XYZ file of C-alpha atoms in Angstrom:
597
model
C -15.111 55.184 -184.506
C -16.268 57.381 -182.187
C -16.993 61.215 -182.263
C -14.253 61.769 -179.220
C -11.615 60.243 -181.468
C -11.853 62.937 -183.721
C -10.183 66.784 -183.062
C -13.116 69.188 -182.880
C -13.256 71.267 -185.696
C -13.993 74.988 -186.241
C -17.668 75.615 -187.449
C -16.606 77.690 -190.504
C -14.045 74.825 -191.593
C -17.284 72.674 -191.292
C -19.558 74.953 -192.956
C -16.889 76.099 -196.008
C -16.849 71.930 -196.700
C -20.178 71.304 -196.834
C -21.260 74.345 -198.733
C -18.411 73.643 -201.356
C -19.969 70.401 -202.355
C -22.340 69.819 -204.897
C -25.743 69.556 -204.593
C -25.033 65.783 -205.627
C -22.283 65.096 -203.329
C -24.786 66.792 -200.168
C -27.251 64.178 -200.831
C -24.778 61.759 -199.907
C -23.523 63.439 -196.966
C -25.491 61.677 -194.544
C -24.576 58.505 -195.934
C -20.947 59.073 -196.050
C -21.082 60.645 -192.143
C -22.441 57.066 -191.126
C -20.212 54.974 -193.312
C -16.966 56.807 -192.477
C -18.196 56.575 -188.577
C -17.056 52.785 -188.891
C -13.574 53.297 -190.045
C -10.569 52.794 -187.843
C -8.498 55.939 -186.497
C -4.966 56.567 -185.567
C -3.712 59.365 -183.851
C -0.513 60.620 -184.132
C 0.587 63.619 -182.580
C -1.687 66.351 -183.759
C -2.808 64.278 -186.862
C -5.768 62.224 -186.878
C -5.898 59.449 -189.693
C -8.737 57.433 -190.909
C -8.799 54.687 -193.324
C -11.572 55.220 -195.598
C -10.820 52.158 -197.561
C -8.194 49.920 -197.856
C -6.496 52.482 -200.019
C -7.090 56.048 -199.455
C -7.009 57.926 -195.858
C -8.259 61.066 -194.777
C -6.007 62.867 -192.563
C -7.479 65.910 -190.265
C -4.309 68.249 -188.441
C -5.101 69.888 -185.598
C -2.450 71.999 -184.660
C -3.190 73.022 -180.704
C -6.391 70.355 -180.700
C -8.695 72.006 -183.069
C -8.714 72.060 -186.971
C -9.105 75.607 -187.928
C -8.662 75.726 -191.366
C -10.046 74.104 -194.383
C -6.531 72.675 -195.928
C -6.286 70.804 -192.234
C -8.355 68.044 -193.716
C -6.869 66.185 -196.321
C -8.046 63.171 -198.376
C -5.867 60.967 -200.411
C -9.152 59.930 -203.077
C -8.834 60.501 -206.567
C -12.280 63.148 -206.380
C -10.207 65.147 -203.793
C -9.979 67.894 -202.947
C -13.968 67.892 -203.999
C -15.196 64.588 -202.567
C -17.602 63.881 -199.927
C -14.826 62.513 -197.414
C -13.890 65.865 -196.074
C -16.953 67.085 -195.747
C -18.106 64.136 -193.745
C -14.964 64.189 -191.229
C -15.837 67.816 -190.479
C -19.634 66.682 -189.890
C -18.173 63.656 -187.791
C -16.163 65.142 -185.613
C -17.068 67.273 -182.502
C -17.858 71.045 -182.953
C -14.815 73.545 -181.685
C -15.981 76.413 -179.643
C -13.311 78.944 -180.950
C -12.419 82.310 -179.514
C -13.916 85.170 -181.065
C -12.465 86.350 -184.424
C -11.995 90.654 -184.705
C -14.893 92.173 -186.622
C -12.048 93.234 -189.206
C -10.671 90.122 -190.131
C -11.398 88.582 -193.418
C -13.351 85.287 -193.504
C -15.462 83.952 -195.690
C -18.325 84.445 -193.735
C -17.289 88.201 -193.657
C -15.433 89.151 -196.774
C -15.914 92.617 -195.891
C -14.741 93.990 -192.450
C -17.418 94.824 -190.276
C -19.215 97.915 -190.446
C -19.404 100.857 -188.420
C -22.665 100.527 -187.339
C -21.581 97.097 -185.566
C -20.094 98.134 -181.748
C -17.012 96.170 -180.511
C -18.031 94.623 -176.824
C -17.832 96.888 -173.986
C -17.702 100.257 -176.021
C -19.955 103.131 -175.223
C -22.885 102.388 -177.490
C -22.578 98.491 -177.419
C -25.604 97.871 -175.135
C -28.101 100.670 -176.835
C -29.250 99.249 -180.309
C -28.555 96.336 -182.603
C -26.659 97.248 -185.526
C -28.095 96.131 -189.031
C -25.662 93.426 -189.043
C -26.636 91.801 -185.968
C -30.096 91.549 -187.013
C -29.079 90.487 -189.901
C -27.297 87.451 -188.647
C -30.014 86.685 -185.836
C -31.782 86.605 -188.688
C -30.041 83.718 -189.935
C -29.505 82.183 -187.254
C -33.624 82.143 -186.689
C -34.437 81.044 -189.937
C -31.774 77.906 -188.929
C -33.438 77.149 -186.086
C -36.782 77.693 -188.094
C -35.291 74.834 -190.034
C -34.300 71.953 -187.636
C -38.511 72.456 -186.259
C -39.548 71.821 -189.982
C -37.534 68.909 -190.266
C -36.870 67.363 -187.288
C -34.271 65.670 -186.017
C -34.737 62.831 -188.441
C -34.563 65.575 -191.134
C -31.399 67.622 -189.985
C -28.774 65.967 -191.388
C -25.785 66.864 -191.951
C -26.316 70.292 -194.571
C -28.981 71.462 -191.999
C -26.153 71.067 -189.670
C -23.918 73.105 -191.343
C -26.319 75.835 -191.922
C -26.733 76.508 -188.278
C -23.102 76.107 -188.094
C -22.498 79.272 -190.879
C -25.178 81.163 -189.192
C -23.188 80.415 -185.581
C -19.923 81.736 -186.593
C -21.295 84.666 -188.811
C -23.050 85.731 -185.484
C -19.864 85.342 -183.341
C -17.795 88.131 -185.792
C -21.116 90.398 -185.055
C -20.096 89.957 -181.496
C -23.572 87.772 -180.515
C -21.675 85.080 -178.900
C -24.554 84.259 -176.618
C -26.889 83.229 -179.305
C -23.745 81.537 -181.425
C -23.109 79.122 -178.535
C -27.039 78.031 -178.567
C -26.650 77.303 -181.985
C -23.709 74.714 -181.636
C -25.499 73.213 -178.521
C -28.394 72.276 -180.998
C -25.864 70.909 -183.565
C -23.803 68.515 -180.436
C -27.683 67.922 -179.682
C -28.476 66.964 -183.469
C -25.552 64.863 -183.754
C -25.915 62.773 -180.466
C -29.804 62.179 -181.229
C -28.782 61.056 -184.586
C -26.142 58.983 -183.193
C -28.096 57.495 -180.889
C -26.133 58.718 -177.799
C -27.655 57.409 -174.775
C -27.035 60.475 -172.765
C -29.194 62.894 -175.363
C -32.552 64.037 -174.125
C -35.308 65.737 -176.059
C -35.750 68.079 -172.754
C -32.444 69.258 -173.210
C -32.230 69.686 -177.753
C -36.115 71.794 -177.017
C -34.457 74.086 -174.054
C -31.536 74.511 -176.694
C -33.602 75.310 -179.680
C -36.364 77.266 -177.561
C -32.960 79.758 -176.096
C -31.585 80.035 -179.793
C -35.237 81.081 -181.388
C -35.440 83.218 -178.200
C -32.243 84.830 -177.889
C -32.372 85.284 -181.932
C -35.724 87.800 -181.642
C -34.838 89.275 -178.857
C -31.957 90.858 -180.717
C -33.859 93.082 -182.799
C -36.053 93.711 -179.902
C -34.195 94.550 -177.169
C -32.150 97.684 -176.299
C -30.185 98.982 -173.069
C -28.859 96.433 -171.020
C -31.525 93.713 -171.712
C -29.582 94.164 -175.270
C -26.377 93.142 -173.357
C -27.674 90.460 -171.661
C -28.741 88.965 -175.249
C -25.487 89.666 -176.707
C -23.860 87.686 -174.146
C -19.860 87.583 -173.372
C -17.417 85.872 -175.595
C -15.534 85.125 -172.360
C -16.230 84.856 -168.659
C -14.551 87.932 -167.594
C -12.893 87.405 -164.023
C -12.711 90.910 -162.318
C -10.525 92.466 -159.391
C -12.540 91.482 -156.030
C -9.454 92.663 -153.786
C -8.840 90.324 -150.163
C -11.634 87.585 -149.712
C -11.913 85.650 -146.070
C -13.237 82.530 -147.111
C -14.647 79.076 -145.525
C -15.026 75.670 -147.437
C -18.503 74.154 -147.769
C -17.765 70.910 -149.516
C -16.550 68.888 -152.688
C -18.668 67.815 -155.750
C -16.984 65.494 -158.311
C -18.206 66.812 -161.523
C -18.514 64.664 -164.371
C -19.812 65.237 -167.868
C -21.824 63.165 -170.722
C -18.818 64.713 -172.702
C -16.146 62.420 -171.364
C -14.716 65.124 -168.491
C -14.401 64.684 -164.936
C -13.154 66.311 -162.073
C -14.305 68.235 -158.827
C -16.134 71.592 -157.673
C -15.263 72.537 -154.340
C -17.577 75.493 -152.824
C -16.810 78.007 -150.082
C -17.977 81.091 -148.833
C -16.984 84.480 -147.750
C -17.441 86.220 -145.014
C -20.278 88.012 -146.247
C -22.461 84.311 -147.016
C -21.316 84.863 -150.917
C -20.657 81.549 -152.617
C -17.547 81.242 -154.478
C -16.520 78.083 -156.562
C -12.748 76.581 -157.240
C -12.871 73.942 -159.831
C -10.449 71.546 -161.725
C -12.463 69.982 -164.480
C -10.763 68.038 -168.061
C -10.968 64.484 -170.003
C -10.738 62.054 -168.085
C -14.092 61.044 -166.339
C -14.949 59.667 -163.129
C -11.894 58.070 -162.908
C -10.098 61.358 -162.659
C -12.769 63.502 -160.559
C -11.939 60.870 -158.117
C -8.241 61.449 -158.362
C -8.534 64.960 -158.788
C -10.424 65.674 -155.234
C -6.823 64.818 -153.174
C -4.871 67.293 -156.321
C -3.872 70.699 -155.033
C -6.357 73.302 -155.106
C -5.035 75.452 -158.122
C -5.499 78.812 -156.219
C -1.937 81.106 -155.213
C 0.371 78.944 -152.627
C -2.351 77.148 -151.468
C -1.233 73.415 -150.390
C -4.702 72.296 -149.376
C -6.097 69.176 -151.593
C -10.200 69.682 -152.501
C -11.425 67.515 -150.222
C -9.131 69.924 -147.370
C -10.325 73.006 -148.820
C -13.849 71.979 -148.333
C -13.465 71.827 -144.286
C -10.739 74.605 -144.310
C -10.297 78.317 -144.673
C -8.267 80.315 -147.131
C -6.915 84.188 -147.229
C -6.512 85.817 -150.689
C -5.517 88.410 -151.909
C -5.313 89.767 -155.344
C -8.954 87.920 -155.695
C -10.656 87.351 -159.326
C -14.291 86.323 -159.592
C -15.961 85.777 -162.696
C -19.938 86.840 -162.801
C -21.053 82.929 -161.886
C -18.882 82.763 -159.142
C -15.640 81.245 -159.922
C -12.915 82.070 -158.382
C -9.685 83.208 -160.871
C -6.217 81.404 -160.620
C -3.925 83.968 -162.193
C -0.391 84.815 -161.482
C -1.267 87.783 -159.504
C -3.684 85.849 -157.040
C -2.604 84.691 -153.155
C -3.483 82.485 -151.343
C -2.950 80.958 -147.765
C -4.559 78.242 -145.557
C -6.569 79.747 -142.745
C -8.853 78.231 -140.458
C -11.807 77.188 -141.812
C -15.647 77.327 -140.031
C -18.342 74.482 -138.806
C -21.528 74.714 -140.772
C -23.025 75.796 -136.982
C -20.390 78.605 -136.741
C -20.874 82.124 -138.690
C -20.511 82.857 -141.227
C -21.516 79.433 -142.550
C -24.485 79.393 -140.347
C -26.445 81.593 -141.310
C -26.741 79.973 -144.818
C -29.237 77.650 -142.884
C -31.340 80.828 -141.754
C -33.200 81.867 -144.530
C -36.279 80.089 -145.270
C -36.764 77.386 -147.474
C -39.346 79.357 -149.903
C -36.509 82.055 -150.011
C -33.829 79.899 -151.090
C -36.075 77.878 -153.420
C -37.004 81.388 -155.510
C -33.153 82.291 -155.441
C -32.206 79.104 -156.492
C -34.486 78.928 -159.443
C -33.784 82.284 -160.296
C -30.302 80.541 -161.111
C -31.858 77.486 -162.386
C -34.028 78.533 -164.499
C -33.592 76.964 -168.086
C -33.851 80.272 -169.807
C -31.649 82.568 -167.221
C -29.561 85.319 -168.723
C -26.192 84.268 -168.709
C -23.925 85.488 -165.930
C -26.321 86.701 -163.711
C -25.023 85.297 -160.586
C -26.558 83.426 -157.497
C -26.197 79.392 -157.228
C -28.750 76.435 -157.299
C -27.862 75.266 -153.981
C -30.413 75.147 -150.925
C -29.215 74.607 -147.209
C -31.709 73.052 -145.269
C -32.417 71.289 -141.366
C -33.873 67.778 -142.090
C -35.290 64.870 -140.669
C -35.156 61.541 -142.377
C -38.615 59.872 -143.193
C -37.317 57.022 -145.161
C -37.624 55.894 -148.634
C -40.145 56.243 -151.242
C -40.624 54.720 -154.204
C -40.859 56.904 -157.326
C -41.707 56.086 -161.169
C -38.167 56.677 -161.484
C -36.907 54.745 -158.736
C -36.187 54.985 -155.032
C -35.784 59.038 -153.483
C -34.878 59.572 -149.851
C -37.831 61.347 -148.134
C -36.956 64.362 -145.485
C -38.995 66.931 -143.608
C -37.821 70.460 -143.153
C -38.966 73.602 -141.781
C -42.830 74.095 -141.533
C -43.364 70.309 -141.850
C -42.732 70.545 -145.582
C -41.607 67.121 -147.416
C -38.625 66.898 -149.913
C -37.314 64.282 -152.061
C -33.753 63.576 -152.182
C -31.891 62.246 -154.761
C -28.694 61.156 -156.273
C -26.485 63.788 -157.997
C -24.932 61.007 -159.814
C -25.577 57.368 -160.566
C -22.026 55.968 -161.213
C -21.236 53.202 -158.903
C -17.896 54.461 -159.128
C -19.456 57.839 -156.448
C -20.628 57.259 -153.641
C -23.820 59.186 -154.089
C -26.591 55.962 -154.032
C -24.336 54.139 -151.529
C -24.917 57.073 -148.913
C -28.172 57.672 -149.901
C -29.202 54.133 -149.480
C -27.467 54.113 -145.863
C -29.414 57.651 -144.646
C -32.926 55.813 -146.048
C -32.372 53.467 -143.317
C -31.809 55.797 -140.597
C -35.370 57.007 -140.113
C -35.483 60.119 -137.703
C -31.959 61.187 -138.076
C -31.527 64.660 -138.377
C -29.320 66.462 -140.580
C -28.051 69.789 -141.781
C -27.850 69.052 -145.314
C -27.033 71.273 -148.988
C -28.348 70.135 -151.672
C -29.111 71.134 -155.449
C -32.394 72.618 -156.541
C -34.061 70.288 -159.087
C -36.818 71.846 -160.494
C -40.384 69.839 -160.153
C -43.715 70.424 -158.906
C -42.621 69.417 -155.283
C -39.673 70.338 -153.216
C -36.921 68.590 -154.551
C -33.149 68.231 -154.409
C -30.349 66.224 -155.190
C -28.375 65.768 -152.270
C -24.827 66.997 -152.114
C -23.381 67.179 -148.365
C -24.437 66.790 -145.225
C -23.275 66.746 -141.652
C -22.000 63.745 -140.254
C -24.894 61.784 -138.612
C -23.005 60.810 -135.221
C -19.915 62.466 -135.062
C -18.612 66.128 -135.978
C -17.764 67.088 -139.439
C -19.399 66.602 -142.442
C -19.475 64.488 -145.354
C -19.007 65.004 -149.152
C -21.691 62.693 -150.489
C -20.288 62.084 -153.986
C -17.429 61.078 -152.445
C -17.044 60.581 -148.523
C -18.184 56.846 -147.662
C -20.574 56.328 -144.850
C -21.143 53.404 -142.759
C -23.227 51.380 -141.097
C -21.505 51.963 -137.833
C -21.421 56.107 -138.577
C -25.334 55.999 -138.172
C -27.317 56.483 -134.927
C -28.733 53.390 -133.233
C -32.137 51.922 -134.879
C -34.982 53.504 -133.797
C -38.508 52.868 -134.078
C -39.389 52.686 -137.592
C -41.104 55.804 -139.174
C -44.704 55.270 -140.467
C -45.024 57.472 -143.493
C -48.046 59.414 -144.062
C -49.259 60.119 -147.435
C -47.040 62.674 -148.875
C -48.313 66.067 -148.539
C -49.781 67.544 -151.732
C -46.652 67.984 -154.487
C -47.588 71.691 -154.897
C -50.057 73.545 -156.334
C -49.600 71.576 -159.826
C -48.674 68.187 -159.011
C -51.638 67.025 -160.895
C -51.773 70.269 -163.984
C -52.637 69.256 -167.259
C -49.503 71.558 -168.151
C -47.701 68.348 -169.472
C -50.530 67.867 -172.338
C -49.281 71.328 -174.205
C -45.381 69.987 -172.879
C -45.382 67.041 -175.107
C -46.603 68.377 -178.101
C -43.579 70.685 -177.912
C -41.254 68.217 -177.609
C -43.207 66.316 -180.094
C -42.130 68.503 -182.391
C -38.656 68.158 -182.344
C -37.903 64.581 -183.096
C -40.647 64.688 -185.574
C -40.605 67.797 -187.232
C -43.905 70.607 -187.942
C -45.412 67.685 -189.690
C -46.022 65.293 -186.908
C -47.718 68.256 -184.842
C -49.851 68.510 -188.535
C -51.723 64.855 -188.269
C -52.639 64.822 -184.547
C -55.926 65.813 -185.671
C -58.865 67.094 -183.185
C -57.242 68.379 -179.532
C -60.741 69.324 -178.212
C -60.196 67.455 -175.263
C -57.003 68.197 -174.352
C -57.764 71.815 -174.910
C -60.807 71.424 -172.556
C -58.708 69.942 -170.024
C -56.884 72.966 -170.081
C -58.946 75.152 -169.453
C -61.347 73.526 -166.727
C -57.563 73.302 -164.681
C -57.065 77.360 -165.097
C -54.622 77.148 -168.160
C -56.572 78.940 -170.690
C -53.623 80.452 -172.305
C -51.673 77.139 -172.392
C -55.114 76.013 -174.523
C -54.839 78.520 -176.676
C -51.181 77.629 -177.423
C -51.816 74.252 -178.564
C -54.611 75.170 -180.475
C -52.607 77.784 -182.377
C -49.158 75.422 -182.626
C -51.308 72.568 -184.174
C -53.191 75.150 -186.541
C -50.024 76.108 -187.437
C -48.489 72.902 -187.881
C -51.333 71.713 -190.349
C -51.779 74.881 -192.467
C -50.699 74.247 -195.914
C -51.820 77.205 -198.232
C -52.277 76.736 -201.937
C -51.652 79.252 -205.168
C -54.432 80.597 -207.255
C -53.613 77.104 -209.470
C -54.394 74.613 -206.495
C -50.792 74.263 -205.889
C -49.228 73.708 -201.834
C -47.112 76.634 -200.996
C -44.501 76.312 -198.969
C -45.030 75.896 -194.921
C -45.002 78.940 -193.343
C -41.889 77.858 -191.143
C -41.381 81.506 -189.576
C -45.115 81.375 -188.119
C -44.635 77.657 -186.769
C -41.530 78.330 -184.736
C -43.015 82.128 -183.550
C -45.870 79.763 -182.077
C -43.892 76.687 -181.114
C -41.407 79.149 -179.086
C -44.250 80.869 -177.131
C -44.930 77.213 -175.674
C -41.688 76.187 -175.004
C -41.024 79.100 -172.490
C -44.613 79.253 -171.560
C -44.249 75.546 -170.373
C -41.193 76.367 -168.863
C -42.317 79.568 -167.020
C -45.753 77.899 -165.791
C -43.541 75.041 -164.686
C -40.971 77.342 -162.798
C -43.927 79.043 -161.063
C -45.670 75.761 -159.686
C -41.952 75.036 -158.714
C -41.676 78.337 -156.468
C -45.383 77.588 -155.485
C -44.729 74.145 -154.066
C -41.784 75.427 -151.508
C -43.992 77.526 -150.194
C -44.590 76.816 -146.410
C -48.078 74.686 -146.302
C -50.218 77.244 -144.230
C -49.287 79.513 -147.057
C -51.120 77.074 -149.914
């Protein structure tokens, strides 16, 4: 059985199960999560049924694709309703993201409405102060997090799980929806690393855990609108943005580790603003290749994805949410209108700002610890020349030279051989001096580096949708004289920083747990390292995260104390976004034109 063959199910309904069973039956948990894994399913209508033995099955409802109550899951065992089975579905299954519940409804996480003190969204005093219950459930959600560093991902099982999973929902009804969605990301993380998923990285459960600690202090810290920002939305909000002008840019099929596919087509307006109009669900690649020649869901429009991209549109009535995406609601028109060459204004002069420029925008946006909803894209629009390939630790990268004689590395948005991505890319490496007006998305290393989106067509007019336009052989210029390719230019300021020595131990940490960060033993020379490369404060991290991580007080009777859990994650937190600021910087640093360096 797999997770997607299960309705998601409501963190509270997950939380309610596992805290109602005894500390006996939670021991098991695990155990029972693994074994019920293996059973067959059967689906009918909103019902889910699994067959936990030959004789008893354990039936979840899901009335509108989510199980939102406890009495949805059902189990036909002689121990229910108290048995381990429920429990275990719950944990199985994928985590709902529900809408926000009102403050004054009664839950079990709130038995008592909310208080005064605790602002609805958007009132007059919502962005001033947190209200005592708001700290009080960061609180709870930090001391969850706090948790999942002591143990590890080995050791957050299943009632680890479902603490983060209380604390998450508790902190949605106080309005913190921000820091309640970081929370479920680290339980989908816990479950796929546990699961042995083979699209779960460590990178991505520490960036997860590091924005949950974060966002968690910073709510009894901040005030004003850095309070806001911490709070976060509950939903995108799309807002009036009257009649828009606009010009397709190009098609990306989007498609997720989750099992949903679809496409992302970009245009821009006629002030150089980049607007997105997307159509993403279940389905895969299969359907992001379908979906590009669907309708664009936008007013009247009749124009497919892959039209929109070259075309134009007129609307009126116009929604936008903060990020850029462009509302589809009754009130909205639309009509095709012509559309503009990538040479032409307004499109043009997305090619005119500098590289540097758009690689500090574009990080700005990428950056893994960006305040949600603050707007700007990823996406850089650059003049290239091919170079050629290059062979990488990670495999093969398409080599380009842009303005000032700086080197990039290009790369595939996508690996499925279904895209076209390393088919084009593979074609362009052996077209050595072509030149190219290409857009591409910001990944963030210590050299300039994309992955390559679009581009314009190498011989003819036009341009071509990488991920899923086809080149050929005959579409490329005539071989020329092959390109002889100098060393690469240095990869940035910190293409050789010690940086990564203090990076691993943070990530160390969370597969492992405090403890594995406790027997390292002496650092001297890593610390050293350090700090002959500049990086004192990065030295002075580890040394304090591995103090930390091996300090075991005892009583006045020679007894161990508990870890100090609290002070482990304050220090492991301060490394995580160190790392990842120092990283963004030598990022910035490396576009940087090369008389500049």
């Amino acid at each position: 059985m797999t997770v997607d063959r299960l309705p998601p199910v409501a963190p509270e309904v997950t939380a309610t199960l596992v805290e109602d069973l005894s500390p006996r039956l939670r021991k098991r948990l695990d155990a029972a999560v693994t074994k019920l894994g293996a059973r067959p399913t059967h689906r009918d209508g909103d019902t889910v049924t699994i067959a936990v033995d030959d004789e008893t099955e354990l039936r979840l409802h899901a009335p509108g694709g989510v199980v939102a109550t406890v009495d949805a899951i059902t189990c036909g065992c002689l121990l229910a309703p108290a048995c381990v089975h429920r429990a275990a579905a719950a944990c199985a299954a994928p985590t709902a993201d529900p809408a926000p519940e009102p403050a004054d409804r009664p839950s079990r996480a709130a038995p008592e409405p909310a208080p005064a003190t605790d602002p609805a969204p958007g009132s007059a005093s919502s962005s001033e102060v947190a209200s005592p219950a708001q700290r009080a459930a960061a609180d709870a959600l930090w001391s969850a997090g706090a948790a999942v560093l002591e143990a590890g991902v080995d050791g957050a099982g299943a009632v680890t799980q479902s603490t983060l999973l209380r604390a998450a929902h508790t902190a949605r009804l106080r309005h913190l929806p921000r820091a309640a969605g970081a929370a479920l990301s680290v339980v989908t993380l816990l479950r796929a690393a546990r699961a042995g998923d083979p699209s779960y990285r460590t990178a991505d459960l520490v960036t997860a855990l590091a924005e949950l600690l974060g966002t968690a202090h910073r709510v009894g810290t901040a005030s004003g609108a850095e309070l806001a920002a911490v709070r976060g939305a509950a939903r995108r909000p799309y807002s009036p943005d009257g009649s828009l002008r606009l010009y397709g840019l190009f098609t990306e099929p989007v498609v997720t580790d989750s099992g949903h596919g679809g496409v992302r087509t970009w245009v821009a307006g006629s002030d150089g603003r980049l607007c997105t109009v997307g159509d993403v669900a279940p389905g895969g690649v299969g359907r992001a290749l379908g979906v590009a020649d669907r309708a664009v869901r936008l007013g009247d429009s009749a124009l497919t994805h892959r039209e929109l991209g070259r075309a134009g549109l007129a609307v009126s009535g116009a929604t936008v949410s903060p990020d850029g995406r462009l509302g589809a609601g009754k009130g909205v028109k639309a009509v095709t209108a012509r559309g503009a060459a990538w040479t032409e204004p307004p499109l043009a002069a997305l090619w005119e700002t500098p590289p540097s420029e758009q690689a500090a925008r574009a990080l700005r946006s990428a950056s893994r610890y960006a305040d949600p909803d603050g707007g700007g894209s990823d996406l850089l629009f650059l003049d290239v020349e091919l170079l050629g390939a290059v062979r990488e630790s990670g495999g093969t990268c398409l080599l380009a030279r842009c303005e000032g004689g700086m080197c990039v590395r290009l790369t595939v948005a996508d690996d499925d051989p279904a895209l076209a991505h390393r088919d084009n890319l593979t074609l362009l490496a052996a077209a050595p001096g072509t030149r190219l007006r290409i857009i591409g998305r910001l990944v963030p290393a210590l050299h300039p580096r994309l992955t390559l989106l679009a581009c314009s067509h190498p011989t003819a007019e036009g341009t071509i949708d990488l991920g899923l336009d086809r080149l050929r052989r005959a579409d490329l210029p005539d071989p020329a004289a092959p390109v002889h390719l100098a060393p690469l230019q240095p990869e940035g300021s910190g293409a050789h920083s010690p940086l990564y020595l203090l990076e691993r131990r943070v990530e160390q940490t969370v597969p492992a747990g405090r403890a594995a960060l406790g027997m390292l033993g002496d650092i001297t020379a890593e610390t050293r390292r350090m700090r002959r490369a500049g990086l004192p404060t990065a030295a002075g991290l580890l040394t304090a995260l591995c103090t930390s991580a091996a300090r075991r007080d005892r009583d006045l009777f020679g007894r161990l104390l508990p870890a100090d859990t609290d002070g482990f994650a304050t220090y492991w937190l301060a490394a995580a976004r160190y790392t990842a600021d120092v990283a963004e910087s030598l990022c910035a640093a490396a576009w940087q034109p090369t008389q500049a360096r």
